[in-house]
Amino acid sequence: MTLFAEVVFPLPVDQSFFYVVPAAWTGAAKAGSRVMAPLGNKVQMGFIVQVSDQGPDRAISLKEIIEVIDEVPQISEDILSFTRQLSAAHFSSWGEFLAASLPPSAVVKTTAKAFLTEKGGDALKEKKLSRDEKKVAEVLGEKPYSLFFLRKKTGVKNISSLAARMEKKGLIRVERETKTAREKKEIPILLPPTQLELDFSVDESVEEAAGVILGAMDKGAFAPFYLSGPGPKRQAVYFLLIRKILACSKKALFLIPELSQAGPLQESLEKGLGGQAVFIHSGLSERARELAWQKIRSQKAGVVAGLRSALFSPVERLGLIIVDDEHDDSYLQLESPLYDARRGAWLRASGQRAALVYGSSTPSVEAFYRAQQDGYLLTLKNGHKPKQAVVIDDKTEKGLISQRLASGLQGSLDEGKPSIVFLNRRGYASFLFCPRCGHIPKCGRCRVSLAYHKKEDRLVCHYCRASQPKIAACPECGSKVLEPGGAGVEAVEEELRRLFPQARIACFDSDRVKGQKDRDKVLQGFQAGKIDILVGTQWLAHQTGLPPVSLIAILNPEALLAFPDFRAAQKTYLALDFMMRLVDAADKRSEIVIQTAFPDHHSIRAAARRDYPAFYREEVRFRRLMNYPPFSCLAEVLLQGRDLRSLAQKARDIAGCAAAFGRGVEILGPAFSPGATVRGGKRVQVILRTQKPELLDQVLRECLGRIKIKKSVWRYP
DNA sequence: AGCACGCCGACT
DNA sequence: GTCGGCGTGCTC
C-alpha cells in the first residue's frame, strides 16, 4: 500500500503539497514530523501535516519525500491544530506558523554557495562576460560566497536567476547545503529607572476578579475573560492566577505587545517566580533563545512570557493565556505570516481548554463591547486617579508653542526637570506653498504634498520616501518665496531654541536618529539628565527605557483623527493615553499639556481627563450610528502588486465574487489603500461588511480561496 | 521564498 | 536582431 504525506513549507505560500512516502520512511512519517522534500528544483524542509493512504483529489504526479528528519514528531497535535486554524483564519502560511513554534536550530535552511569555475575565470580574463556577470566573477575570484552576500557585494538585484544562468553556462558552480540559523548579537532591554509601584495592593476587586477566573480554571474548560482596570491591579490578578497555575503544575503564556513594557514585567516575573519563568523576546542572542526553547520544550518553564510570537511556544498542559494591553495593535504581525495574536490566543486557549484573560485599562471598543455582551467582563476598581491634561485650544493661540505651554516648559527648566514635546509629524513642514498662486509642490508618483526637511534642505515624499532638492521658486508663477505650512518636529525644535536659548534640546525622529547607536545615545543622554527638552514623534513614546518626566506636551493630536479608518478616534485616544503615561506620577508638580485644534472631540476630551468610560460611551454611539464594528463585521482585504492593471482586475474579481452573495454583503471599494505605495508595489483595498460573522467567513473563504495574489486580511471584530 | 518562463526597450 | 530588465505563475 502506498502512503501519502501532505506537507507544508515555511514559505509565504498558503498551500500544501503531496508526496509519496518511500517504504523506508513509513514508520517515521507522522503528522508533525519535519521532512526534507523536493520542491521545484530545490530540496526544502517542510512539515508533514497529514499521512494517509489516499493521495490528493486531483491527478498530479507526485515526488517522493527524501528524508524524514524526526523519529518523534517535533510538532505536537495541539500546535498542529492551533496553527491550522490560525492559518485558515488569516489566509496565511501554515508552514511559517509551524516554523515559529520551533527553536531556530530546528529550522533547516538551504543556502546556496557559489564558486567560480576555471571556465569562469578564463572568461573573465578574456573579457567575454556581460556587466553583471563580470561583477559576479570578480567577487567570486576572491573566494566563494553565498548568494546572500553575493547580492550584497555586487548589488545585482535578481542574483538567483543570474547565478542559475551562469551555472548553466558553466561559469560558476552553485553548491547547496542545509544550514541552521546564524548567530545574532544580543540586544539587551534598556530598563527604565525603577518606578514607584503605586497601588499594588490586593483590594477586594482584585480578589473578586481572581476568584471568578480561578473558579473557571478549576473546571478545566475554555473560558475567556476581560480584565479592565489599572495596570498594577491587573498585575496583581495575573500573579494570583499564575501562582495557582504553578501550584497545579500547569503552564501559562503571558503576552505583552511591546518590548518597551517588558522591563518591569521581566523583573517582577523573575523576582516573583524565580526560575519558573522564561522571557523570550527579539533581542535574545541565538544561544539565549536556544536555552529558552530548551527550557520550554523540556516543560521546565511554568510561565512563558514574551511578545506576540511567544504564542507559538510549545508548552503542554497549558492552563492560562494572558494577553495584556489587549488594545495594542502591536499584536498584529504585518509581515508574513500575518496574524493577530489576540485572535490567535483565543484559538489556542479554546483548543487546549485553557483560561484566556485579556487585560487593559483602555480596551479596544470591539473587545470591550463583546466582553460586556457575553458576560465575561471583570472590572477592577480604579486606584489613584491618574494625572489629567490641560487642553489648550490651538485656534486661540498664535505660534507653535502656546503661552501656557511655554510657561510650563520654563517652570520645568527652572527646576532642572526634563520635558518631552510630542508632535507626530516628521520634518520641518508637511508642505510648502506659494503665497501668490497657492501652488503646493506634490510628489509626482504619489500625488501627496511633499514635506520640507530643513536639515537636509530637501523636499521629501513621506509615502514613497523619494526626495529632491528644495525648489527655489514657485514652478507655477515663479514667485521667489515658498512658505512652510503644517509645522513638523524640526520647526518645533527651532521654535524651542528661540524661546529657550539656554536649554539643552534634542530631537528624536526617524530622520535624525538612525540605528541602535543614535537611539541609545539620545536615550541615555536623556536618562542621565543631559537633555532638558526632548522633541519627538510618536516613535519616541515606543522606546524602551524612557524615564518619567515632569512635563509632557502633545501638539496637534487631531492629526490622527484624519486617517480614513473607522478606528481613528480609538487610535487617537490610545495614542494620547500612551504618551501621557510617561509623566512622572510621583511628582506632584508634573503636568501634561495637550495643544489641539479640536479640544471638543470626544477622544481628545476623554483622553485628557483619563476617562475611558466617557470615551467608550461616545465611541459606541458613533459606531452604532455608522454600523461599524462591533455592530457589524468588517474585513479589510489588502491586495499588493506592482502591475496596476492586474491588481485592479483581481480587486474587481473579489468584489464581484462578494457581490454574488447579494444584499447581505456590503462592499466598499476597491480603492487605493491609505499607505499607497510600498516597496515598489501598489496597494488596493476592498472592504467587506456583513451583519453576521459566519457570513463574512463564508464570503472570505469563497472569494479569497481561489484568487491568487499577495493579500492580507484583517477582520473586525 | 526561489526559480522558470515570457514579454518589452537599449545595445553589441 | 539579442541581452537583460521585470512581471506572472508555479512548486506536490
mmCIF file with all atom_site columns, C-alpha atoms in Angstrom, chain A residues 494-641:
data_model
loop_
_atom_site.group_PDB
_atom_site.id
_atom_site.type_symbol
_atom_site.label_atom_id
_atom_site.label_alt_id
_atom_site.label_comp_id
_atom_site.label_asym_id
_atom_site.label_entity_id
_atom_site.label_seq_id
_atom_site.pdbx_PDB_ins_code
_atom_site.Cartn_x
_atom_site.Cartn_y
_atom_site.Cartn_z
_atom_site.occupancy
_atom_site.B_iso_or_equiv
_atom_site.pdbx_formal_charge
_atom_site.auth_seq_id
_atom_site.auth_comp_id
_atom_site.auth_asym_id
_atom_site.auth_atom_id
_atom_site.pdbx_PDB_model_num
ATOM 1   C CA . GLU A 1 494 ? 13.719  75.552 16.134 1.00 0.00 ? 494 GLU A CA 1
ATOM 2   C CA . GLU A 1 495 ? 10.979  77.437 17.946 1.00 0.00 ? 495 GLU A CA 1
ATOM 3   C CA . LEU A 1 496 ? 12.016  75.957 21.303 1.00 0.00 ? 496 LEU A CA 1
ATOM 4   C CA . ARG A 1 497 ? 15.617  77.009 20.730 1.00 0.00 ? 497 ARG A CA 1
ATOM 5   C CA . ARG A 1 498 ? 14.405  80.525 20.023 1.00 0.00 ? 498 ARG A CA 1
ATOM 6   C CA . LEU A 1 499 ? 12.238  80.601 23.171 1.00 0.00 ? 499 LEU A CA 1
ATOM 7   C CA . PHE A 1 500 ? 14.769  78.873 25.436 1.00 0.00 ? 500 PHE A CA 1
ATOM 8   C CA . PRO A 1 501 ? 18.230  79.578 24.038 1.00 0.00 ? 501 PRO A CA 1
ATOM 9   C CA . GLN A 1 502 ? 19.917  78.297 27.176 1.00 0.00 ? 502 GLN A CA 1
ATOM 10  C CA . ALA A 1 503 ? 18.095  74.947 27.258 1.00 0.00 ? 503 ALA A CA 1
ATOM 11  C CA . ARG A 1 504 ? 19.593  71.680 26.022 1.00 0.00 ? 504 ARG A CA 1
ATOM 12  C CA . ILE A 1 505 ? 17.213  70.458 23.350 1.00 0.00 ? 505 ILE A CA 1
ATOM 13  C CA . ALA A 1 506 ? 17.293  67.285 21.266 1.00 0.00 ? 506 ALA A CA 1
ATOM 14  C CA . CYS A 1 507 ? 15.070  65.888 18.575 1.00 0.00 ? 507 CYS A CA 1
ATOM 15  C CA . PHE A 1 508 ? 14.072  62.238 18.315 1.00 0.00 ? 508 PHE A CA 1
ATOM 16  C CA . ASP A 1 509 ? 12.650  61.237 14.968 1.00 0.00 ? 509 ASP A CA 1
ATOM 17  C CA . SER A 1 510 ? 13.469  58.573 12.419 1.00 0.00 ? 510 SER A CA 1
ATOM 18  C CA . ASP A 1 511 ? 15.303  61.122 10.241 1.00 0.00 ? 511 ASP A CA 1
ATOM 19  C CA . ARG A 1 512 ? 17.777  62.197 12.876 1.00 0.00 ? 512 ARG A CA 1
ATOM 20  C CA . VAL A 1 513 ? 18.001  59.018 14.909 1.00 0.00 ? 513 VAL A CA 1
ATOM 21  C CA . LYS A 1 514 ? 19.083  56.136 12.754 1.00 0.00 ? 514 LYS A CA 1
ATOM 22  C CA . GLY A 1 515 ? 20.088  52.785 14.121 1.00 0.00 ? 515 GLY A CA 1
ATOM 23  C CA . GLN A 1 516 ? 20.746  51.461 17.591 1.00 0.00 ? 516 GLN A CA 1
ATOM 24  C CA . LYS A 1 517 ? 23.715  53.716 18.283 1.00 0.00 ? 517 LYS A CA 1
ATOM 25  C CA . ASP A 1 518 ? 21.955  57.056 17.772 1.00 0.00 ? 518 ASP A CA 1
ATOM 26  C CA . ARG A 1 519 ? 18.987  55.772 19.673 1.00 0.00 ? 519 ARG A CA 1
ATOM 27  C CA . ASP A 1 520 ? 20.962  54.716 22.722 1.00 0.00 ? 520 ASP A CA 1
ATOM 28  C CA . LYS A 1 521 ? 22.995  57.883 22.670 1.00 0.00 ? 521 LYS A CA 1
ATOM 29  C CA . VAL A 1 522 ? 19.954  60.133 22.820 1.00 0.00 ? 522 VAL A CA 1
ATOM 30  C CA . LEU A 1 523 ? 18.019  57.995 25.294 1.00 0.00 ? 523 LEU A CA 1
ATOM 31  C CA . GLN A 1 524 ? 20.951  57.512 27.620 1.00 0.00 ? 524 GLN A CA 1
ATOM 32  C CA . GLY A 1 525 ? 21.650  61.230 27.435 1.00 0.00 ? 525 GLY A CA 1
ATOM 33  C CA . PHE A 1 526 ? 18.056  61.895 28.382 1.00 0.00 ? 526 PHE A CA 1
ATOM 34  C CA . GLN A 1 527 ? 18.144  59.364 31.212 1.00 0.00 ? 527 GLN A CA 1
ATOM 35  C CA . ALA A 1 528 ? 21.307  60.934 32.547 1.00 0.00 ? 528 ALA A CA 1
ATOM 36  C CA . GLY A 1 529 ? 19.708  64.386 32.618 1.00 0.00 ? 529 GLY A CA 1
ATOM 37  C CA . LYS A 1 530 ? 21.873  65.807 29.855 1.00 0.00 ? 530 LYS A CA 1
ATOM 38  C CA . ILE A 1 531 ? 18.846  66.882 27.826 1.00 0.00 ? 531 ILE A CA 1
ATOM 39  C CA . ASP A 1 532 ? 16.226  69.322 29.112 1.00 0.00 ? 532 ASP A CA 1
ATOM 40  C CA . ILE A 1 533 ? 13.640  69.096 26.367 1.00 0.00 ? 533 ILE A CA 1
ATOM 41  C CA . LEU A 1 534 ? 13.248  66.136 24.054 1.00 0.00 ? 534 LEU A CA 1
ATOM 42  C CA . VAL A 1 535 ? 11.163  66.735 20.947 1.00 0.00 ? 535 VAL A CA 1
ATOM 43  C CA . GLY A 1 536 ? 9.889   63.650 19.164 1.00 0.00 ? 536 GLY A CA 1
ATOM 44  C CA . THR A 1 537 ? 7.323   61.925 17.033 1.00 0.00 ? 537 THR A CA 1
ATOM 45  C CA . GLN A 1 538 ? 5.119   59.168 18.404 1.00 0.00 ? 538 GLN A CA 1
ATOM 46  C CA . TRP A 1 539 ? 8.000   56.817 17.692 1.00 0.00 ? 539 TRP A CA 1
ATOM 47  C CA . LEU A 1 540 ? 9.708   58.258 20.761 1.00 0.00 ? 540 LEU A CA 1
ATOM 48  C CA . ALA A 1 541 ? 6.907   57.088 23.054 1.00 0.00 ? 541 ALA A CA 1
ATOM 49  C CA . HIS A 1 542 ? 7.547   53.489 21.998 1.00 0.00 ? 542 HIS A CA 1
ATOM 50  C CA . GLN A 1 543 ? 11.180  53.421 23.034 1.00 0.00 ? 543 GLN A CA 1
ATOM 51  C CA . THR A 1 544 ? 12.284  51.328 25.960 1.00 0.00 ? 544 THR A CA 1
ATOM 52  C CA . GLY A 1 545 ? 13.903  52.960 28.926 1.00 0.00 ? 545 GLY A CA 1
ATOM 53  C CA . LEU A 1 546 ? 12.315  56.412 28.868 1.00 0.00 ? 546 LEU A CA 1
ATOM 54  C CA . PRO A 1 547 ? 12.400  57.930 32.335 1.00 0.00 ? 547 PRO A CA 1
ATOM 55  C CA . PRO A 1 548 ? 9.240   59.555 33.731 1.00 0.00 ? 548 PRO A CA 1
ATOM 56  C CA . VAL A 1 549 ? 9.280   63.292 33.056 1.00 0.00 ? 549 VAL A CA 1
ATOM 57  C CA . SER A 1 550 ? 7.711   66.254 34.724 1.00 0.00 ? 550 SER A CA 1
ATOM 58  C CA . LEU A 1 551 ? 6.155   67.821 31.634 1.00 0.00 ? 551 LEU A CA 1
ATOM 59  C CA . ILE A 1 552 ? 4.572   66.127 28.646 1.00 0.00 ? 552 ILE A CA 1
ATOM 60  C CA . ALA A 1 553 ? 3.349   68.315 25.814 1.00 0.00 ? 553 ALA A CA 1
ATOM 61  C CA . ILE A 1 554 ? 1.332   66.846 22.974 1.00 0.00 ? 554 ILE A CA 1
ATOM 62  C CA . LEU A 1 555 ? 0.873   69.036 19.917 1.00 0.00 ? 555 LEU A CA 1
ATOM 63  C CA . ASN A 1 556 ? -1.875  68.529 17.344 1.00 0.00 ? 556 ASN A CA 1
ATOM 64  C CA . PRO A 1 557 ? -3.020  65.018 18.235 1.00 0.00 ? 557 PRO A CA 1
ATOM 65  C CA . GLU A 1 558 ? -6.029  65.645 15.964 1.00 0.00 ? 558 GLU A CA 1
ATOM 66  C CA . ALA A 1 559 ? -3.837  64.730 13.003 1.00 0.00 ? 559 ALA A CA 1
ATOM 67  C CA . LEU A 1 560 ? -4.538  61.108 13.927 1.00 0.00 ? 560 LEU A CA 1
ATOM 68  C CA . LEU A 1 561 ? -8.271  61.699 13.531 1.00 0.00 ? 561 LEU A CA 1
ATOM 69  C CA . ALA A 1 562 ? -7.775  62.490 9.865  1.00 0.00 ? 562 ALA A CA 1
ATOM 70  C CA . PHE A 1 563 ? -6.961  58.887 8.953  1.00 0.00 ? 563 PHE A CA 1
ATOM 71  C CA . PRO A 1 564 ? -9.693  57.273 6.891  1.00 0.00 ? 564 PRO A CA 1
ATOM 72  C CA . ASP A 1 565 ? -10.213 54.467 9.376  1.00 0.00 ? 565 ASP A CA 1
ATOM 73  C CA . PHE A 1 566 ? -13.271 53.719 11.444 1.00 0.00 ? 566 PHE A CA 1
ATOM 74  C CA . ARG A 1 567 ? -10.979 53.246 14.417 1.00 0.00 ? 567 ARG A CA 1
ATOM 75  C CA . ALA A 1 568 ? -9.340  56.680 14.079 1.00 0.00 ? 568 ALA A CA 1
ATOM 76  C CA . ALA A 1 569 ? -10.954 58.034 17.254 1.00 0.00 ? 569 ALA A CA 1
ATOM 77  C CA . GLN A 1 570 ? -9.935  54.959 19.206 1.00 0.00 ? 570 GLN A CA 1
ATOM 78  C CA . LYS A 1 571 ? -6.391  55.189 17.894 1.00 0.00 ? 571 LYS A CA 1
ATOM 79  C CA . THR A 1 572 ? -6.228  58.840 18.880 1.00 0.00 ? 572 THR A CA 1
ATOM 80  C CA . TYR A 1 573 ? -7.451  58.069 22.386 1.00 0.00 ? 573 TYR A CA 1
ATOM 81  C CA . LEU A 1 574 ? -4.913  55.262 22.756 1.00 0.00 ? 574 LEU A CA 1
ATOM 82  C CA . ALA A 1 575 ? -2.015  57.283 21.397 1.00 0.00 ? 575 ALA A CA 1
ATOM 83  C CA . LEU A 1 576 ? -2.778  60.138 23.775 1.00 0.00 ? 576 LEU A CA 1
ATOM 84  C CA . ASP A 1 577 ? -3.127  57.818 26.736 1.00 0.00 ? 577 ASP A CA 1
ATOM 85  C CA . PHE A 1 578 ? 0.117   56.082 25.816 1.00 0.00 ? 578 PHE A CA 1
ATOM 86  C CA . MET A 1 579 ? 2.095   59.318 25.643 1.00 0.00 ? 579 MET A CA 1
ATOM 87  C CA . MET A 1 580 ? 0.535   60.631 28.825 1.00 0.00 ? 580 MET A CA 1
ATOM 88  C CA . ARG A 1 581 ? 1.745   57.587 30.757 1.00 0.00 ? 581 ARG A CA 1
ATOM 89  C CA . LEU A 1 582 ? 5.288   58.879 30.558 1.00 0.00 ? 582 LEU A CA 1
ATOM 90  C CA . VAL A 1 583 ? 4.540   61.656 33.003 1.00 0.00 ? 583 VAL A CA 1
ATOM 91  C CA . ASP A 1 584 ? 6.096   61.330 36.429 1.00 0.00 ? 584 ASP A CA 1
ATOM 92  C CA . ALA A 1 585 ? 3.120   60.427 38.606 1.00 0.00 ? 585 ALA A CA 1
ATOM 93  C CA . ALA A 1 586 ? 5.140   60.741 41.785 1.00 0.00 ? 586 ALA A CA 1
ATOM 94  C CA . ASP A 1 587 ? 5.955   64.381 41.083 1.00 0.00 ? 587 ASP A CA 1
ATOM 95  C CA . LYS A 1 588 ? 3.031   66.482 42.264 1.00 0.00 ? 588 LYS A CA 1
ATOM 96  C CA . ARG A 1 589 ? 4.041   69.437 40.117 1.00 0.00 ? 589 ARG A CA 1
ATOM 97  C CA . SER A 1 590 ? 4.321   67.452 36.903 1.00 0.00 ? 590 SER A CA 1
ATOM 98  C CA . GLU A 1 591 ? 1.844   68.243 34.183 1.00 0.00 ? 591 GLU A CA 1
ATOM 99  C CA . ILE A 1 592 ? 0.502   67.279 30.789 1.00 0.00 ? 592 ILE A CA 1
ATOM 100 C CA . VAL A 1 593 ? -0.424  69.840 28.147 1.00 0.00 ? 593 VAL A CA 1
ATOM 101 C CA . ILE A 1 594 ? -2.387  68.988 25.021 1.00 0.00 ? 594 ILE A CA 1
ATOM 102 C CA . GLN A 1 595 ? -2.497  71.624 22.325 1.00 0.00 ? 595 GLN A CA 1
ATOM 103 C CA . THR A 1 596 ? -5.161  70.938 19.751 1.00 0.00 ? 596 THR A CA 1
ATOM 104 C CA . ALA A 1 597 ? -7.480  72.485 17.205 1.00 0.00 ? 597 ALA A CA 1
ATOM 105 C CA . PHE A 1 598 ? -10.200 70.005 18.239 1.00 0.00 ? 598 PHE A CA 1
ATOM 106 C CA . PRO A 1 599 ? -10.443 70.426 22.012 1.00 0.00 ? 599 PRO A CA 1
ATOM 107 C CA . ASP A 1 600 ? -14.038 69.227 21.967 1.00 0.00 ? 600 ASP A CA 1
ATOM 108 C CA . HIS A 1 601 ? -13.587 65.971 20.106 1.00 0.00 ? 601 HIS A CA 1
ATOM 109 C CA . HIS A 1 602 ? -14.664 63.115 22.356 1.00 0.00 ? 602 HIS A CA 1
ATOM 110 C CA . SER A 1 603 ? -11.433 61.164 22.065 1.00 0.00 ? 603 SER A CA 1
ATOM 111 C CA . ILE A 1 604 ? -9.288  64.160 22.962 1.00 0.00 ? 604 ILE A CA 1
ATOM 112 C CA . ARG A 1 605 ? -11.558 65.425 25.703 1.00 0.00 ? 605 ARG A CA 1
ATOM 113 C CA . ALA A 1 606 ? -11.886 61.985 27.305 1.00 0.00 ? 606 ALA A CA 1
ATOM 114 C CA . ALA A 1 607 ? -8.182  61.172 26.986 1.00 0.00 ? 607 ALA A CA 1
ATOM 115 C CA . ALA A 1 608 ? -7.259  64.459 28.666 1.00 0.00 ? 608 ALA A CA 1
ATOM 116 C CA . ARG A 1 609 ? -9.474  63.518 31.607 1.00 0.00 ? 609 ARG A CA 1
ATOM 117 C CA . ARG A 1 610 ? -8.163  59.911 31.567 1.00 0.00 ? 610 ARG A CA 1
ATOM 118 C CA . ASP A 1 611 ? -11.798 58.908 31.382 1.00 0.00 ? 611 ASP A CA 1
ATOM 119 C CA . TYR A 1 612 ? -12.044 55.726 29.328 1.00 0.00 ? 612 TYR A CA 1
ATOM 120 C CA . PRO A 1 613 ? -15.737 55.075 30.086 1.00 0.00 ? 613 PRO A CA 1
ATOM 121 C CA . ALA A 1 614 ? -16.625 58.514 28.712 1.00 0.00 ? 614 ALA A CA 1
ATOM 122 C CA . PHE A 1 615 ? -14.693 57.804 25.523 1.00 0.00 ? 615 PHE A CA 1
ATOM 123 C CA . TYR A 1 616 ? -16.262 54.372 25.217 1.00 0.00 ? 616 TYR A CA 1
ATOM 124 C CA . ARG A 1 617 ? -19.820 55.688 25.596 1.00 0.00 ? 617 ARG A CA 1
ATOM 125 C CA . GLU A 1 618 ? -19.364 58.267 22.852 1.00 0.00 ? 618 GLU A CA 1
ATOM 126 C CA . GLU A 1 619 ? -17.470 55.945 20.563 1.00 0.00 ? 619 GLU A CA 1
ATOM 127 C CA . VAL A 1 620 ? -20.048 53.166 20.836 1.00 0.00 ? 620 VAL A CA 1
ATOM 128 C CA . ARG A 1 621 ? -22.749 55.673 19.910 1.00 0.00 ? 621 ARG A CA 1
ATOM 129 C CA . PHE A 1 622 ? -20.780 56.635 16.814 1.00 0.00 ? 622 PHE A CA 1
ATOM 130 C CA . ARG A 1 623 ? -20.096 53.032 15.832 1.00 0.00 ? 623 ARG A CA 1
ATOM 131 C CA . ARG A 1 624 ? -23.736 52.091 16.199 1.00 0.00 ? 624 ARG A CA 1
ATOM 132 C CA . LEU A 1 625 ? -24.809 55.088 14.153 1.00 0.00 ? 625 LEU A CA 1
ATOM 133 C CA . MET A 1 626 ? -22.401 54.245 11.346 1.00 0.00 ? 626 MET A CA 1
ATOM 134 C CA . ASN A 1 627 ? -22.942 50.488 11.564 1.00 0.00 ? 627 ASN A CA 1
ATOM 135 C CA . TYR A 1 628 ? -19.260 49.894 12.210 1.00 0.00 ? 628 TYR A CA 1
ATOM 136 C CA . PRO A 1 629 ? -17.875 47.063 14.361 1.00 0.00 ? 629 PRO A CA 1
ATOM 137 C CA . PRO A 1 630 ? -18.873 45.891 16.936 1.00 0.00 ? 630 PRO A CA 1
ATOM 138 C CA . PHE A 1 631 ? -22.292 46.457 15.354 1.00 0.00 ? 631 PHE A CA 1
ATOM 139 C CA . SER A 1 632 ? -21.242 44.813 12.109 1.00 0.00 ? 632 SER A CA 1
ATOM 140 C CA . CYS A 1 633 ? -18.479 42.537 10.901 1.00 0.00 ? 633 CYS A CA 1
ATOM 141 C CA . LEU A 1 634 ? -15.868 44.065 8.717  1.00 0.00 ? 634 LEU A CA 1
ATOM 142 C CA . ALA A 1 635 ? -12.934 42.672 6.784  1.00 0.00 ? 635 ALA A CA 1
ATOM 143 C CA . GLU A 1 636 ? -10.224 44.727 5.139  1.00 0.00 ? 636 GLU A CA 1
ATOM 144 C CA . VAL A 1 637 ? -8.737  42.851 2.229  1.00 0.00 ? 637 VAL A CA 1
ATOM 145 C CA . LEU A 1 638 ? -5.492  44.400 1.114  1.00 0.00 ? 638 LEU A CA 1
ATOM 146 C CA . LEU A 1 639 ? -4.033  43.375 -2.230 1.00 0.00 ? 639 LEU A CA 1
ATOM 147 C CA . GLN A 1 640 ? -0.453  44.024 -3.222 1.00 0.00 ? 640 GLN A CA 1
ATOM 148 C CA . GLY A 1 641 ? 1.117   44.032 -6.634 1.00 0.00 ? 641 GLY A CA 1
#
